[in-house]
Amino acid sequence: MMKFSNRVNQKSNDRFNIMLSSAPRCILSCILLCLSGISFIATADIYMYIDKKGNKHFSERKEDKNYTLLLRSDTNKKPHSFRNWKAKSYTNISIPRNKTLQRKYHPIIIKAAEKNQLDPAFLHAIITAESAYQSKAISSAGAQGLMQLMPETAKRFSVTDSFDPIQNIYAGALYLKILLKEFKTRELAAAAYNAGEGAVRKYKRQIPPYPETQKYVSKVLTFYQYYQHNL
């Protein structure tokens, strides 16, 4: 039986190698990409339409002439992977088109939001901006997990494993609760989450004049607006 299996496998391998060698280059590239196991997040543009009653409608495509582009995804051409996540820029972070991870962590987000008196849409917005729901994401500064906890922040909230979604989300939610209590608005809470509480205090409770922080806050508020209508 073992010898028979080996012959079958060898024949299968030979046929597969012939198929690869004769396949057009574009098809071959697709096959190799699928086999390589590289994971990525497809991201979407966001369009918005406000009807006559003032209701906001969101879509990932331009449904008709009434829809205007609210947020363009710069990552459609170069999606994020764990390999390039360390070089992320808030300019090109967008809402993932694939909702699998969002749905996976949604129950945890809901519970963490309820416990800390947060709007779940705001928590989703922060997570999207921080990691696009990638629980193993690591930034160049060493921030880790879904809500990109810095080691000192993780220690502050007794997190023993920043890659554990439950610990990470609950700690991040508690931190946001503290920031909202001090700074009062989601805009400033997001700025403090990104640049640190000290930076917001330093600039007299205004968004610090750091380009990345300003981009981050803009993205978070746009994501928040989207998730209010799309959860």
mmCIF file of C-alpha atoms in Angstrom:
data_model
loop_
_atom_site.group_PDB
_atom_site.id
_atom_site.type_symbol
_atom_site.label_atom_id
_atom_site.label_comp_id
_atom_site.label_asym_id
_atom_site.label_seq_id
_atom_site.Cartn_x
_atom_site.Cartn_y
_atom_site.Cartn_z
ATOM 1 C CA MET A 1 0.000 0.000 0.000
ATOM 2 C CA MET A 2 2.795 2.402 0.838
ATOM 3 C CA LYS A 3 4.560 1.820 -2.494
ATOM 4 C CA PHE A 4 1.278 2.253 -4.394
ATOM 5 C CA SER A 5 0.623 5.579 -2.616
ATOM 6 C CA ASN A 6 4.098 6.793 -3.436
ATOM 7 C CA ARG A 7 3.640 5.980 -7.137
ATOM 8 C CA VAL A 8 0.292 7.760 -7.180
ATOM 9 C CA ASN A 9 1.766 10.785 -5.431
ATOM 10 C CA GLN A 10 4.722 10.838 -7.824
ATOM 11 C CA LYS A 11 2.397 10.720 -10.832
ATOM 12 C CA SER A 12 0.275 13.474 -9.333
ATOM 13 C CA ASN A 13 3.357 15.587 -8.718
ATOM 14 C CA ASP A 14 4.558 15.029 -12.271
ATOM 15 C CA ARG A 15 1.207 16.093 -13.688
ATOM 16 C CA PHE A 16 1.164 19.157 -11.421
ATOM 17 C CA ASN A 17 4.695 20.148 -12.458
ATOM 18 C CA ILE A 18 3.734 19.826 -16.143
ATOM 19 C CA MET A 19 0.656 21.968 -15.509
ATOM 20 C CA LEU A 20 2.753 24.665 -13.833
ATOM 21 C CA SER A 21 5.398 24.671 -16.548
ATOM 22 C CA SER A 22 2.805 25.062 -19.315
ATOM 23 C CA ALA A 23 0.524 27.548 -17.552
ATOM 24 C CA PRO A 24 0.510 31.190 -18.642
ATOM 25 C CA ARG A 25 2.579 33.402 -16.345
ATOM 26 C CA CYS A 26 -0.437 35.284 -14.938
ATOM 27 C CA ILE A 27 -2.202 32.032 -14.016
ATOM 28 C CA LEU A 28 0.997 30.641 -12.557
ATOM 29 C CA SER A 29 1.351 33.711 -10.350
ATOM 30 C CA CYS A 30 -2.167 33.250 -9.010
ATOM 31 C CA ILE A 31 -1.528 29.563 -8.281
ATOM 32 C CA LEU A 32 1.699 30.315 -6.440
ATOM 33 C CA LEU A 33 0.048 33.093 -4.446
ATOM 34 C CA CYS A 34 -2.682 30.752 -3.276
ATOM 35 C CA LEU A 35 -0.170 28.054 -2.378
ATOM 36 C CA SER A 36 2.126 30.383 -0.501
ATOM 37 C CA GLY A 37 -0.317 30.950 2.334
ATOM 38 C CA ILE A 38 0.211 34.704 2.349
ATOM 39 C CA SER A 39 -2.661 36.316 4.213
ATOM 40 C CA PHE A 40 -3.942 39.768 3.353
ATOM 41 C CA ILE A 41 -6.856 42.075 3.979
ATOM 42 C CA ALA A 42 -8.822 43.448 1.049
ATOM 43 C CA THR A 43 -10.074 46.902 1.856
ATOM 44 C CA ALA A 44 -12.925 48.985 0.532
ATOM 45 C CA ASP A 45 -13.675 52.527 -0.493
ATOM 46 C CA ILE A 46 -16.623 54.077 1.353
ATOM 47 C CA TYR A 47 -19.347 56.127 -0.335
ATOM 48 C CA MET A 48 -22.070 58.081 1.441
ATOM 49 C CA TYR A 49 -25.466 59.422 0.405
ATOM 50 C CA ILE A 50 -27.665 61.675 2.562
ATOM 51 C CA ASP A 51 -31.337 61.466 1.622
ATOM 52 C CA LYS A 52 -33.951 64.225 1.858
ATOM 53 C CA LYS A 53 -34.770 63.249 5.454
ATOM 54 C CA GLY A 54 -31.135 63.571 6.501
ATOM 55 C CA ASN A 55 -30.556 59.822 6.769
ATOM 56 C CA LYS A 56 -27.040 58.670 5.892
ATOM 57 C CA HIS A 57 -26.544 55.684 3.627
ATOM 58 C CA PHE A 58 -23.152 54.015 3.200
ATOM 59 C CA SER A 59 -21.864 51.700 0.503
ATOM 60 C CA GLU A 60 -18.556 50.185 -0.554
ATOM 61 C CA ARG A 61 -19.310 51.155 -4.158
ATOM 62 C CA LYS A 62 -20.878 54.114 -5.953
ATOM 63 C CA GLU A 63 -24.473 52.861 -6.189
ATOM 64 C CA ASP A 64 -25.658 55.863 -8.206
ATOM 65 C CA LYS A 65 -24.877 59.541 -8.824
ATOM 66 C CA ASN A 66 -26.179 60.511 -5.366
ATOM 67 C CA TYR A 67 -23.343 58.700 -3.610
ATOM 68 C CA THR A 68 -20.149 60.662 -2.985
ATOM 69 C CA LEU A 69 -16.755 59.298 -2.001
ATOM 70 C CA LEU A 70 -16.247 59.616 1.755
ATOM 71 C CA LEU A 71 -13.055 57.591 2.172
ATOM 72 C CA ARG A 72 -10.783 56.116 -0.459
ATOM 73 C CA SER A 73 -8.839 52.983 0.310
ATOM 74 C CA ASP A 74 -5.204 53.365 -0.666
ATOM 75 C CA THR A 75 -4.584 49.736 0.265
ATOM 76 C CA ASN A 76 -6.608 48.220 -2.580
ATOM 77 C CA LYS A 77 -3.400 48.218 -4.615
ATOM 78 C CA LYS A 78 -1.152 47.054 -1.787
ATOM 79 C CA PRO A 79 -3.086 45.204 0.937
ATOM 80 C CA HIS A 80 -1.600 44.825 4.373
ATOM 81 C CA SER A 81 0.029 41.616 5.522
ATOM 82 C CA PHE A 82 1.930 40.712 8.640
ATOM 83 C CA ARG A 83 5.095 41.331 6.637
ATOM 84 C CA ASN A 84 4.414 44.990 5.937
ATOM 85 C CA TRP A 85 2.263 45.833 8.966
ATOM 86 C CA LYS A 86 5.223 47.287 10.847
ATOM 87 C CA ALA A 87 5.482 49.938 8.156
ATOM 88 C CA LYS A 88 1.790 50.879 8.326
ATOM 89 C CA SER A 89 0.712 54.457 7.826
ATOM 90 C CA TYR A 90 -2.623 55.824 8.939
ATOM 91 C CA THR A 91 -2.936 57.339 5.476
ATOM 92 C CA ASN A 92 -3.604 53.930 3.976
ATOM 93 C CA ILE A 93 -5.623 52.159 6.660
ATOM 94 C CA SER A 94 -9.161 51.336 5.552
ATOM 95 C CA ILE A 95 -12.156 49.244 6.540
ATOM 96 C CA PRO A 96 -11.589 45.599 5.542
ATOM 97 C CA ARG A 97 -13.905 44.436 2.776
ATOM 98 C CA ASN A 98 -13.835 40.927 4.200
ATOM 99 C CA LYS A 99 -15.932 41.021 7.387
ATOM 100 C CA THR A 100 -14.865 37.621 8.745
ATOM 101 C CA LEU A 101 -12.551 38.967 11.444
ATOM 102 C CA GLN A 102 -14.918 41.810 12.293
ATOM 103 C CA ARG A 103 -17.718 39.301 12.914
ATOM 104 C CA LYS A 104 -15.340 37.042 14.849
ATOM 105 C CA TYR A 105 -14.430 39.726 17.381
ATOM 106 C CA HIS A 106 -17.756 41.580 17.413
ATOM 107 C CA PRO A 107 -19.175 39.690 20.445
ATOM 108 C CA ILE A 108 -16.072 40.528 22.497
ATOM 109 C CA ILE A 109 -16.226 44.154 21.355
ATOM 110 C CA ILE A 110 -19.881 44.416 22.348
ATOM 111 C CA LYS A 111 -19.214 43.072 25.853
ATOM 112 C CA ALA A 112 -16.145 45.266 26.357
ATOM 113 C CA ALA A 113 -18.072 48.317 25.136
ATOM 114 C CA GLU A 114 -20.972 47.625 27.482
ATOM 115 C CA LYS A 115 -18.677 47.118 30.454
ATOM 116 C CA ASN A 116 -16.929 50.439 29.819
ATOM 117 C CA GLN A 117 -19.917 52.495 28.667
ATOM 118 C CA LEU A 118 -18.564 52.877 25.142
ATOM 119 C CA ASP A 119 -20.289 52.973 21.795
ATOM 120 C CA PRO A 120 -19.347 49.673 20.079
ATOM 121 C CA ALA A 121 -19.010 51.581 16.811
ATOM 122 C CA PHE A 122 -16.242 53.695 18.347
ATOM 123 C CA LEU A 123 -14.411 50.605 19.582
ATOM 124 C CA HIS A 124 -14.692 49.061 16.117
ATOM 125 C CA ALA A 125 -13.334 52.285 14.624
ATOM 126 C CA ILE A 126 -10.272 52.273 16.878
ATOM 127 C CA ILE A 127 -9.553 48.600 16.176
ATOM 128 C CA THR A 128 -9.885 49.175 12.440
ATOM 129 C CA ALA A 129 -7.425 52.065 12.542
ATOM 130 C CA GLU A 130 -5.036 50.222 14.841
ATOM 131 C CA SER A 131 -4.866 46.731 13.347
ATOM 132 C CA ALA A 132 -7.722 46.124 10.871
ATOM 133 C CA TYR A 133 -8.725 43.240 13.193
ATOM 134 C CA GLN A 134 -5.335 41.506 12.984
ATOM 135 C CA SER A 135 -4.757 40.029 16.446
ATOM 136 C CA LYS A 136 -1.046 39.369 15.801
ATOM 137 C CA ALA A 137 -0.196 42.810 14.374
ATOM 138 C CA ILE A 138 2.978 44.441 15.698
ATOM 139 C CA SER A 139 3.940 48.048 14.961
ATOM 140 C CA SER A 140 7.466 49.374 14.471
ATOM 141 C CA ALA A 141 7.160 50.993 17.916
ATOM 142 C CA GLY A 142 6.328 47.644 19.522
ATOM 143 C CA ALA A 143 2.555 48.067 19.925
ATOM 144 C CA GLN A 144 0.797 44.717 19.812
ATOM 145 C CA GLY A 145 -2.497 43.080 19.024
ATOM 146 C CA LEU A 146 -5.922 44.245 17.957
ATOM 147 C CA MET A 147 -5.782 47.561 19.786
ATOM 148 C CA GLN A 148 -2.023 47.929 19.456
ATOM 149 C CA LEU A 149 -1.187 48.081 23.148
ATOM 150 C CA MET A 150 2.262 49.372 23.989
ATOM 151 C CA PRO A 151 4.096 47.232 26.571
ATOM 152 C CA GLU A 152 3.703 49.899 29.267
ATOM 153 C CA THR A 153 -0.021 50.226 28.507
ATOM 154 C CA ALA A 154 -0.464 46.470 28.664
ATOM 155 C CA LYS A 155 1.324 46.419 32.031
ATOM 156 C CA ARG A 156 -0.810 49.320 33.273
ATOM 157 C CA PHE A 157 -3.983 47.311 32.638
ATOM 158 C CA SER A 158 -2.591 43.960 33.835
ATOM 159 C CA VAL A 159 -2.488 42.377 30.390
ATOM 160 C CA THR A 160 -0.357 39.248 30.372
ATOM 161 C CA ASP A 161 -0.742 38.484 26.662
ATOM 162 C CA SER A 162 -1.375 41.360 24.245
ATOM 163 C CA PHE A 163 -2.091 38.892 21.449
ATOM 164 C CA ASP A 164 -5.039 37.466 23.365
ATOM 165 C CA PRO A 165 -8.077 39.195 21.787
ATOM 166 C CA ILE A 166 -10.103 39.276 25.001
ATOM 167 C CA GLN A 167 -7.338 40.780 27.139
ATOM 168 C CA ASN A 168 -6.357 43.202 24.399
ATOM 169 C CA ILE A 169 -9.852 44.480 23.644
ATOM 170 C CA TYR A 170 -10.880 44.816 27.288
ATOM 171 C CA ALA A 171 -7.703 46.707 28.153
ATOM 172 C CA GLY A 172 -8.058 48.986 25.139
ATOM 173 C CA ALA A 173 -11.715 49.640 25.961
ATOM 174 C CA LEU A 174 -10.874 50.518 29.564
ATOM 175 C CA TYR A 175 -8.149 52.870 28.354
ATOM 176 C CA LEU A 176 -10.613 54.585 26.010
ATOM 177 C CA LYS A 177 -13.069 54.970 28.864
ATOM 178 C CA ILE A 178 -10.393 56.747 30.924
ATOM 179 C CA LEU A 179 -9.461 58.975 27.983
ATOM 180 C CA LEU A 180 -13.072 59.897 27.284
ATOM 181 C CA LYS A 181 -13.610 60.748 30.938
ATOM 182 C CA GLU A 182 -10.670 63.156 30.895
ATOM 183 C CA PHE A 183 -10.907 64.651 27.402
ATOM 184 C CA LYS A 184 -14.700 64.483 26.957
ATOM 185 C CA THR A 185 -14.798 64.024 23.158
ATOM 186 C CA ARG A 186 -14.108 61.023 20.933
ATOM 187 C CA GLU A 187 -11.864 63.212 18.799
ATOM 188 C CA LEU A 188 -9.518 64.003 21.678
ATOM 189 C CA ALA A 189 -9.775 60.500 23.124
ATOM 190 C CA ALA A 190 -8.628 59.106 19.776
ATOM 191 C CA ALA A 191 -5.805 61.641 19.635
ATOM 192 C CA ALA A 192 -4.686 60.657 23.144
ATOM 193 C CA TYR A 193 -4.932 56.956 22.287
ATOM 194 C CA ASN A 194 -2.572 57.568 19.386
ATOM 195 C CA ALA A 195 -0.171 60.226 20.663
ATOM 196 C CA GLY A 196 -0.516 59.751 24.421
ATOM 197 C CA GLU A 197 -2.377 61.630 27.110
ATOM 198 C CA GLY A 198 0.599 63.890 27.764
ATOM 199 C CA ALA A 199 0.668 65.138 24.179
ATOM 200 C CA VAL A 200 -2.986 66.207 24.279
ATOM 201 C CA ARG A 201 -2.459 67.951 27.621
ATOM 202 C CA LYS A 202 0.673 69.630 26.281
ATOM 203 C CA TYR A 203 -1.240 71.192 23.410
ATOM 204 C CA LYS A 204 -3.996 72.500 25.669
ATOM 205 C CA ARG A 205 -6.469 69.705 24.965
ATOM 206 C CA GLN A 206 -6.222 70.052 21.219
ATOM 207 C CA ILE A 207 -5.195 67.444 18.668
ATOM 208 C CA PRO A 208 -1.376 67.480 18.668
ATOM 209 C CA PRO A 209 0.154 68.898 15.463
ATOM 210 C CA TYR A 210 1.595 65.530 14.480
ATOM 211 C CA PRO A 211 0.663 64.549 10.892
ATOM 212 C CA GLU A 212 0.168 60.882 11.751
ATOM 213 C CA THR A 213 -2.037 61.701 14.746
ATOM 214 C CA GLN A 214 -4.144 64.088 12.690
ATOM 215 C CA LYS A 215 -4.558 61.445 9.983
ATOM 216 C CA TYR A 216 -5.364 58.869 12.636
ATOM 217 C CA VAL A 217 -8.097 60.969 14.246
ATOM 218 C CA SER A 218 -9.632 61.731 10.860
ATOM 219 C CA LYS A 219 -9.686 58.045 9.969
ATOM 220 C CA VAL A 220 -11.150 56.996 13.314
ATOM 221 C CA LEU A 221 -13.977 59.525 13.097
ATOM 222 C CA THR A 222 -14.773 58.440 9.544
ATOM 223 C CA PHE A 223 -14.759 54.783 10.564
ATOM 224 C CA TYR A 224 -16.956 55.617 13.555
ATOM 225 C CA GLN A 225 -19.480 57.347 11.317
ATOM 226 C CA TYR A 226 -19.499 54.314 9.042
ATOM 227 C CA TYR A 227 -19.860 51.724 11.820
ATOM 228 C CA GLN A 228 -22.752 53.611 13.401
ATOM 229 C CA HIS A 229 -24.786 52.517 10.401
ATOM 230 C CA ASN A 230 -23.041 49.275 9.482
ATOM 231 C CA LEU A 231 -22.769 46.882 12.416
#
